[in-house]
Coordinates of C-alpha atoms in Angstrom, one line a residue:
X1 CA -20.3 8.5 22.9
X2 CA -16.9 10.2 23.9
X3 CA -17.2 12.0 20.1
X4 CA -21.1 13.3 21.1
X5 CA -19.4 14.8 24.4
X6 CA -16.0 16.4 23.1
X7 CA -18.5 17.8 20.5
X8 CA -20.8 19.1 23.5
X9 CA -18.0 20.2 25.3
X10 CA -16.9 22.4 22.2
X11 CA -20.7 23.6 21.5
X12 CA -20.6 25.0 25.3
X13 CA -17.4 26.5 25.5
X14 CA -18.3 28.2 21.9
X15 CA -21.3 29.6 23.1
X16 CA -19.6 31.6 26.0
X17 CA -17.3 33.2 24.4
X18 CA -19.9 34.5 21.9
X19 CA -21.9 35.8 24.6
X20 CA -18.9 37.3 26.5
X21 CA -18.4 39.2 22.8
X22 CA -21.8 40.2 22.6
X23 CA -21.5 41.4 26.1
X24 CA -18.7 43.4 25.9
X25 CA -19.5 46.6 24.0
X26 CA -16.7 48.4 23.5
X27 CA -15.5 45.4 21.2
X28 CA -18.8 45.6 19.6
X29 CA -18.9 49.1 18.7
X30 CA -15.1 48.2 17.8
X31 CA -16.9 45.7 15.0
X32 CA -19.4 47.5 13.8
X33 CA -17.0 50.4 13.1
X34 CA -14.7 48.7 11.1
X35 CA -17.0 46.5 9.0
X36 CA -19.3 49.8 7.5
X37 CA -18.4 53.4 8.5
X38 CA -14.8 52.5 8.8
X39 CA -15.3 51.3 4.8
X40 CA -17.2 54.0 4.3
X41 CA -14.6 56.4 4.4
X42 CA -12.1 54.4 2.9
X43 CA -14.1 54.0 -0.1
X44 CA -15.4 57.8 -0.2
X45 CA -11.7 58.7 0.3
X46 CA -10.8 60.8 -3.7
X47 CA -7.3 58.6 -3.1
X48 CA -4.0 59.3 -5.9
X49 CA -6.4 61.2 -8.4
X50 CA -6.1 64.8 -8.7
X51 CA -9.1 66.6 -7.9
X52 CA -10.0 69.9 -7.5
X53 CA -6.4 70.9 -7.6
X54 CA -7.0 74.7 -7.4
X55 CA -6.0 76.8 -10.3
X56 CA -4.8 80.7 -11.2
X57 CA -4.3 81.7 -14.2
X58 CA -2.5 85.1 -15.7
X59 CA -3.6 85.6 -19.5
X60 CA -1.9 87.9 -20.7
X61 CA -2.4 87.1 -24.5
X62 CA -6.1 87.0 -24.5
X63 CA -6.2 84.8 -27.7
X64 CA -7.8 81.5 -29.3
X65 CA -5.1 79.7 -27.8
X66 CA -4.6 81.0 -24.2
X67 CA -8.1 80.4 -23.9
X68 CA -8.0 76.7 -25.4
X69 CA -5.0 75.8 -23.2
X70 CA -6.9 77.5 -20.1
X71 CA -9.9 75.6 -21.0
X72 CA -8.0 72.1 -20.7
X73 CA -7.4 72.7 -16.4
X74 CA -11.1 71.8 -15.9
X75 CA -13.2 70.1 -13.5
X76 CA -12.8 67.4 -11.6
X77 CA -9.3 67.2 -11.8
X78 CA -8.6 71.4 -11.7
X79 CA -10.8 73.9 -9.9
X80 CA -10.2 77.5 -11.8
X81 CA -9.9 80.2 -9.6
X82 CA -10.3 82.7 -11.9
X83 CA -7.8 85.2 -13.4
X84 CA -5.1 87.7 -12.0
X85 CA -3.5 90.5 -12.9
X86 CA -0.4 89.9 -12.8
X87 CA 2.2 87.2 -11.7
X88 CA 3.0 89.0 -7.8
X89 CA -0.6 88.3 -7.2
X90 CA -0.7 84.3 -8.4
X91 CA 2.8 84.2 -6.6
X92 CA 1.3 85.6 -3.3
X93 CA -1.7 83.1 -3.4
X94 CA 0.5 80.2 -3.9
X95 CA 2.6 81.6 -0.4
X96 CA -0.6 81.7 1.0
X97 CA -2.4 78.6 -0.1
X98 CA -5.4 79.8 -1.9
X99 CA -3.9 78.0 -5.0
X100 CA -1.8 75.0 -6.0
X101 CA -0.8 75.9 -9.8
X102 CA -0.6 79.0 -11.2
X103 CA -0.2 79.1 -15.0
X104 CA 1.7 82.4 -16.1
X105 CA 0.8 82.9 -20.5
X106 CA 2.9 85.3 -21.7
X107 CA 1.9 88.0 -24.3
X108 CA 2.1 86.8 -28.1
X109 CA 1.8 83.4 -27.3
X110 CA -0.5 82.9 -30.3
X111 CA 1.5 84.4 -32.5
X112 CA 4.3 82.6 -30.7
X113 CA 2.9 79.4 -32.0
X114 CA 2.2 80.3 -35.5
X115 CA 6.0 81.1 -36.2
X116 CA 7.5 78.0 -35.0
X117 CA 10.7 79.8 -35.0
X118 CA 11.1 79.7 -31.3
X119 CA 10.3 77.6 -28.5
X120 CA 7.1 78.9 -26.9
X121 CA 7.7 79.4 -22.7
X122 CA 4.2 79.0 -20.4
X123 CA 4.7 79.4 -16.5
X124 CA 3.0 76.5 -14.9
X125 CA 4.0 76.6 -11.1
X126 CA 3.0 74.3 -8.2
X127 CA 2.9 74.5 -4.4
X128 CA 4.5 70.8 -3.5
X129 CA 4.3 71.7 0.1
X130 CA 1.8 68.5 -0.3
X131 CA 4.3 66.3 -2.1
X132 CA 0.9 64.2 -3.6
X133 CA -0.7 66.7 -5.0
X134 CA 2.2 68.7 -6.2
X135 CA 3.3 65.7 -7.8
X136 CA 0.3 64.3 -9.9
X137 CA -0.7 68.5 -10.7
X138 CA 2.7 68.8 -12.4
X139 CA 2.4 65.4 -14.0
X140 CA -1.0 66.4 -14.8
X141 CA 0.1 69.4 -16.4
X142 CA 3.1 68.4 -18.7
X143 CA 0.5 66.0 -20.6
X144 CA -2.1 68.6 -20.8
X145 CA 1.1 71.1 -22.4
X146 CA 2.0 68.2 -25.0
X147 CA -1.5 67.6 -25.9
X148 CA -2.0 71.3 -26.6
X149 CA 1.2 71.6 -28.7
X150 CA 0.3 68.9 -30.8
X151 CA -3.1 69.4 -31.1
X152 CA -2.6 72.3 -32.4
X153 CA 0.3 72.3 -34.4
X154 CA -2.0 69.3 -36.5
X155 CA -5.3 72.0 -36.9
X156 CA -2.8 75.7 -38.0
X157 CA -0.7 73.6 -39.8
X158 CA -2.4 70.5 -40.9
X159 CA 0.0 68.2 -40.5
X160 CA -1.0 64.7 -40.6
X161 CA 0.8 61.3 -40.4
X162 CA 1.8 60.3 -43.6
X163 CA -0.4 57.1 -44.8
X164 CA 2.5 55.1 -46.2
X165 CA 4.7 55.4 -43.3
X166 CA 4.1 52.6 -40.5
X167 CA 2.9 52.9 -37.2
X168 CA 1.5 51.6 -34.2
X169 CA -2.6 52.1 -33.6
X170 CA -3.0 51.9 -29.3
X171 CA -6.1 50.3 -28.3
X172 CA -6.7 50.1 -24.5
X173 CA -8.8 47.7 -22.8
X174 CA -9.7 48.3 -19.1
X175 CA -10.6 44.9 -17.5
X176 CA -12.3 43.8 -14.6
X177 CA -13.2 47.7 -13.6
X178 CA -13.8 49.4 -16.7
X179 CA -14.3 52.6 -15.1
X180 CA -11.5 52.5 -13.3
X181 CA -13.5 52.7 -10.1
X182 CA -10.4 53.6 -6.4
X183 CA -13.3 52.6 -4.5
X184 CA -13.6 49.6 -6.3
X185 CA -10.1 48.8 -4.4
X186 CA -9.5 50.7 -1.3
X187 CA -13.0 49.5 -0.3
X188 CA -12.0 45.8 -0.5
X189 CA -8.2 46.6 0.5
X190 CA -9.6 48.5 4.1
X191 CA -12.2 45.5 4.5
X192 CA -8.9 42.8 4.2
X193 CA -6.7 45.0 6.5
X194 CA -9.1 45.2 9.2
X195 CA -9.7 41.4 8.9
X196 CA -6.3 40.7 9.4
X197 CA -5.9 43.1 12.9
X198 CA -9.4 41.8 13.7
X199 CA -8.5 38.4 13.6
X200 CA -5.1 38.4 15.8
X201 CA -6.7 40.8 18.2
X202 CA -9.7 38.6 19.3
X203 CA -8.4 36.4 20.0
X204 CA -5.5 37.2 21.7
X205 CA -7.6 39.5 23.7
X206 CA -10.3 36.9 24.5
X207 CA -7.3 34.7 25.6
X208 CA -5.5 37.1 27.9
X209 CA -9.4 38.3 29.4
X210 CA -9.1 34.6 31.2
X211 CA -5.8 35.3 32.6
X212 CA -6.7 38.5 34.0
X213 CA -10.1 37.6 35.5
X214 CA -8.1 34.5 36.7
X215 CA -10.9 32.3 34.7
X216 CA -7.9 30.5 32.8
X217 CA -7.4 28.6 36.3
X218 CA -11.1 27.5 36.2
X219 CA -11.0 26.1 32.7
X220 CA -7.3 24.3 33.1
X221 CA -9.5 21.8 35.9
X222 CA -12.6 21.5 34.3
X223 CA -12.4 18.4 31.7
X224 CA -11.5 20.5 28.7
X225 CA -8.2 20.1 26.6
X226 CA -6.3 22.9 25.7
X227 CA -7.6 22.1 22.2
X228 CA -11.2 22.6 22.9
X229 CA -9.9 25.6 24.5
X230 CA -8.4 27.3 21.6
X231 CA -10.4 25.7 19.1
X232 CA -14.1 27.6 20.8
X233 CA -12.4 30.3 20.6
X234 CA -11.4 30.3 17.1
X235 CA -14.8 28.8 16.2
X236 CA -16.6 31.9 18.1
X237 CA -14.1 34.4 16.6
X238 CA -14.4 33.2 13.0
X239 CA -18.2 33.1 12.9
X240 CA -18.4 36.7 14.5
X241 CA -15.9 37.9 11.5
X242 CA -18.4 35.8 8.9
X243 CA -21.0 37.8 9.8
X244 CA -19.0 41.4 9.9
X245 CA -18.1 40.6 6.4
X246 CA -21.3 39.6 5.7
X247 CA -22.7 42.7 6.3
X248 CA -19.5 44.6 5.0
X249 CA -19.5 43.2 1.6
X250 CA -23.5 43.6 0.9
X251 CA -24.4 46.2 2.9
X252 CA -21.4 48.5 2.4
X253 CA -18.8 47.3 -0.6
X254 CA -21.3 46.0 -3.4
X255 CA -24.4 48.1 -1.4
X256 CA -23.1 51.4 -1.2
X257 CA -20.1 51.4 -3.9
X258 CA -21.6 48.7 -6.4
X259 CA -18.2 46.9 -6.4
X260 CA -19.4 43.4 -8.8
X261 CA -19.1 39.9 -6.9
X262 CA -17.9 38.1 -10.5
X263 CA -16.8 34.9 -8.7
X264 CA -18.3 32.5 -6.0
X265 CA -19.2 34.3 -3.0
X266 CA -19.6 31.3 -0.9
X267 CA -15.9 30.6 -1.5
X268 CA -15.4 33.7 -0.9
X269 CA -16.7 33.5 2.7
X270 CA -15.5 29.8 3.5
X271 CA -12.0 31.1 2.7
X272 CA -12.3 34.2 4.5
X273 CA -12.9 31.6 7.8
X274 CA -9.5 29.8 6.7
X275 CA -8.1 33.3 6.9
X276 CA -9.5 34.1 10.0
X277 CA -8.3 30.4 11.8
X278 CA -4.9 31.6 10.2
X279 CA -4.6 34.7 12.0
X280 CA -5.8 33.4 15.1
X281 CA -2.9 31.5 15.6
X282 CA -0.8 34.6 15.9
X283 CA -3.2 36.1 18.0
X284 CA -3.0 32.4 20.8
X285 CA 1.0 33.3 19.8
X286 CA 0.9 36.8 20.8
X287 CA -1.7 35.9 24.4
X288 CA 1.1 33.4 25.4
X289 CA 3.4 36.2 25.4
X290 CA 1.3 38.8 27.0
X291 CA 0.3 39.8 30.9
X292 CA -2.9 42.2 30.2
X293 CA -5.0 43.6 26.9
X294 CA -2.4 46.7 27.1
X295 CA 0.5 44.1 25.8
X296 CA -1.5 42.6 23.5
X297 CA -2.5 45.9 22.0
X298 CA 1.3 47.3 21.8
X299 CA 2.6 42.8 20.8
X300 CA -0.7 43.2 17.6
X301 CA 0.2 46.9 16.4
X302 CA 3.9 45.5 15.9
X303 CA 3.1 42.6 14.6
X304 CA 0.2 43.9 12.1
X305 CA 2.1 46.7 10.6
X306 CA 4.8 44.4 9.2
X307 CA 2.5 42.0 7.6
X308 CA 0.1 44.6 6.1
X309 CA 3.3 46.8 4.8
X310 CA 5.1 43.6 3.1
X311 CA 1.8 41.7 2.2
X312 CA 1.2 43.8 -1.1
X313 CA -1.7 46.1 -0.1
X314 CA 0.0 49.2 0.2
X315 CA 3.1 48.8 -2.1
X316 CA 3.0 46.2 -4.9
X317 CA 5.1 42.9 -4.1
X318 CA 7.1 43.1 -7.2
X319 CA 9.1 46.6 -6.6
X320 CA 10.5 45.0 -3.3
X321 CA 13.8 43.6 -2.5
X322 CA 14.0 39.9 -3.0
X323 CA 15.3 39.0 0.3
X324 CA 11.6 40.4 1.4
X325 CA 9.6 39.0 -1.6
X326 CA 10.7 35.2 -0.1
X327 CA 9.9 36.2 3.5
X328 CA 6.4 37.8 2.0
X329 CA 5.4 34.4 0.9
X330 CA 4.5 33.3 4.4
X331 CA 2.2 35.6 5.4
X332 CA -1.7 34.7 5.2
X333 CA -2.8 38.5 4.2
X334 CA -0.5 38.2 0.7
X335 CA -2.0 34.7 -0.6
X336 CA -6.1 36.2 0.9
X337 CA -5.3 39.5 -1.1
X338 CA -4.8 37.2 -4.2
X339 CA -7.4 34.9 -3.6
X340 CA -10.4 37.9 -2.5
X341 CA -9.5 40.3 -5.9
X342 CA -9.4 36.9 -7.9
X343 CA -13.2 35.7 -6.9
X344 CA -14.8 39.2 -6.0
X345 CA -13.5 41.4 -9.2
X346 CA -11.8 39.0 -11.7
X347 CA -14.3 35.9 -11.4
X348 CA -11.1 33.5 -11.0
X349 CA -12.1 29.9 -10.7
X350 CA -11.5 27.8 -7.8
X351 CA -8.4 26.1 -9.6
X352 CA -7.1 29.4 -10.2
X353 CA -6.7 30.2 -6.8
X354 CA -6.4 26.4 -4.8
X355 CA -2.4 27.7 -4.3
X356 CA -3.0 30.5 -2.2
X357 CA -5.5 28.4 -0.3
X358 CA -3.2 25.9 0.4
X359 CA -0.7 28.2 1.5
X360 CA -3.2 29.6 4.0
X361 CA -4.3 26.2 5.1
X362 CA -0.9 25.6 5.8
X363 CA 0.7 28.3 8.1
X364 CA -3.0 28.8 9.5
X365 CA -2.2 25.2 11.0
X366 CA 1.5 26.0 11.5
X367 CA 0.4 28.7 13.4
X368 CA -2.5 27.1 14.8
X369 CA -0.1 24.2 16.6
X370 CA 2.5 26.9 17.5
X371 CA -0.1 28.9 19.4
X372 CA -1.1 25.0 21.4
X373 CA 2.2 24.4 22.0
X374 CA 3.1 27.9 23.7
X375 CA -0.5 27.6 25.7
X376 CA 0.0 24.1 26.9
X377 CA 3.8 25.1 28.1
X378 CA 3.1 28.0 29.7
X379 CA 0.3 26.2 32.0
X380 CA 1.9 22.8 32.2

């Protein structure tokens, strides 16, 4: 009997604060922003490829060569411009930004080539005002030179390897995205990053919404434990995340992008509601430590930016110091990032993955009790 009422007591107190989310509509439109159009861009975003790097060229040889090397800046990673006359004019566009690379061939650079007696000189340069761009166009364009030279060095001279002499035959194999697909990624990595500020923010703001409409008072006298409390809210916050990534992975990721479910998507989803308990504990943290919603906006940004920075999203775990690879293992977002690549792209079994689990279990309940035992000393 006191089990059916606790129970009833939790089913109530869930179903307000849904309705006070529902209600409130600029955390809705919030919502629905960051679980599709927010995505959207992410995943539309042309990310570290070079594309449509704009291009100049000055040929001044006009040969078979200068127009092989030219043809090797194409589309989608170079846009020609077209030709100049001379190398003021390809300077001035690169002052004025029309271009990014302008490639400068010299007269005789056939002929150049056919000697071999002296090293052969082509003008490649690159406006790194964008240090990006700069960087991957010049990278870009050192491979495309060696390809050239040996290309054709092997068809005017036809020098092949020699048969008896050993070497090494490279045979790539592109796993899990064959196609090496950004979206693929950044779609996924935007949808796990706004989880993880979703899920500290909601509940931290629904928390500190009772303290300033001075309903916190109310529910401290009704017959409610500070558990029931924080546990509605973490119910009501959880299942309106489920749902956002509901939509966000079928609608928008695999929808929109085609980005391949391999492993169990109902794992998938109950682990995604481990996360979001996780998270909520630093979010009842965070309220306990907060006046009005404009602390807990400024106490979640500087929270949130350290654990997204060291959680391995935007900079892989491994080049980091180790004094912050040790500290990195307690954060939820590192073990989810594991665990949400593993099941949607990789198909990783559920034994593959039961660590990272467990570590979220773990310092979502940490977190979970920490948050209780602020809320319950700060009203006792």
């Amino acid at each position: 009997m006191i089990g059916a009422v606790w129970l009833r007591q939790l089913w109530v107190m869930t179903s307000k604060e849904l309705r006070q989310v529902l209600r409130d509509r600029p955390l809705m439109f919030f919502i629905l922003w960051i679980f599709s159009a927010n995505i959207m861009m992410a995943g539309s975003n042309p990310g570290t490829e070079l594309h449509h790097a704009r291009l100049l060229v000055r040929d001044a040889d006009h040969s078979a060569a200068s127009r092989e090397l030219i043809y090797r800046f194409r589309e989608p990673y170079f846009l020609n411009l077209g030709e100049v006359a001379g190398p003021k004019e390809g300077m001035q566009a690169l002052q004025d930004g029309k271009a990014a690379i302008f490639l400068d061939i010299p007269e005789n650079f056939e002929r150049d080539l056919d000697r071999q007696a002296n090293p052969v000189h082509v003008q490649a340069l690159v406006d790194t005002s964008k240090s990006t761009t700069g960087y991957l166009a010049a990278s870009y364009t050192g491979m495309i030179a060696a390809g050239f030279a040996n290309d054709w060095v092997s068809e005017t001279r036809h020098v092949a390897a020699d048969p008896r002499m050993p070497y090494i035959a490279s045979q790539a194999r592109v796993w899990y995205n064959p196609e090496i697909e950004e979206s693929w990624f950044s779609t996924v990595n935007e949808l796990l990053m706004m989880l993880t500020v979703t899920c500290i923010l909601l509940p931290a703001s629904a928390m500190v919404r009772e303290k300033e409409r001075g309903t916190i008072e109310q529910l401290l006298v009704c017959p409610l434990s500070p558990f029931q409390i924080m546990l509605a809210k973490v119910i009501a916050m959880t299942l309106v995340m489920l749902v956002g990534t509901v939509g966000a992975i079928y609608l928008v990721i695999q929808g929109m992008f085609h980005v391949p479910i391999r492993g169990s998507a109902l794992a998938f989803f109950a682990i995604t509601g481990l996360f979001s308990f996780a998270n909520a504990g630093i979010g009842f943290v965070i309220a306990t430590y907060s006046r009005n919603s404009a602390q807990v906006g400024m106490l979640v940004l500087l929270t949130v930016m350290p654990i997204i920075m060291l959680s391995g999203t935007w900079t892989p775990t491994e080049s980091m110091p180790k004094v912050l690879q040790e500290f990195v293992i307690v954060s939820p977002l590192h073990h989810f990032i594991e665990v949400s690549y593993g099941l949607l792209l990789r198909g990783a079994p559920l034994t593959g993955i039961f660590a990272d689990v467990a570590w979220i279990a773990g310092v979502g309940a940490a977190l979970f009790a920490l948050g209780l035992w602020r809320y319950r000393r700060q009203f006792a």
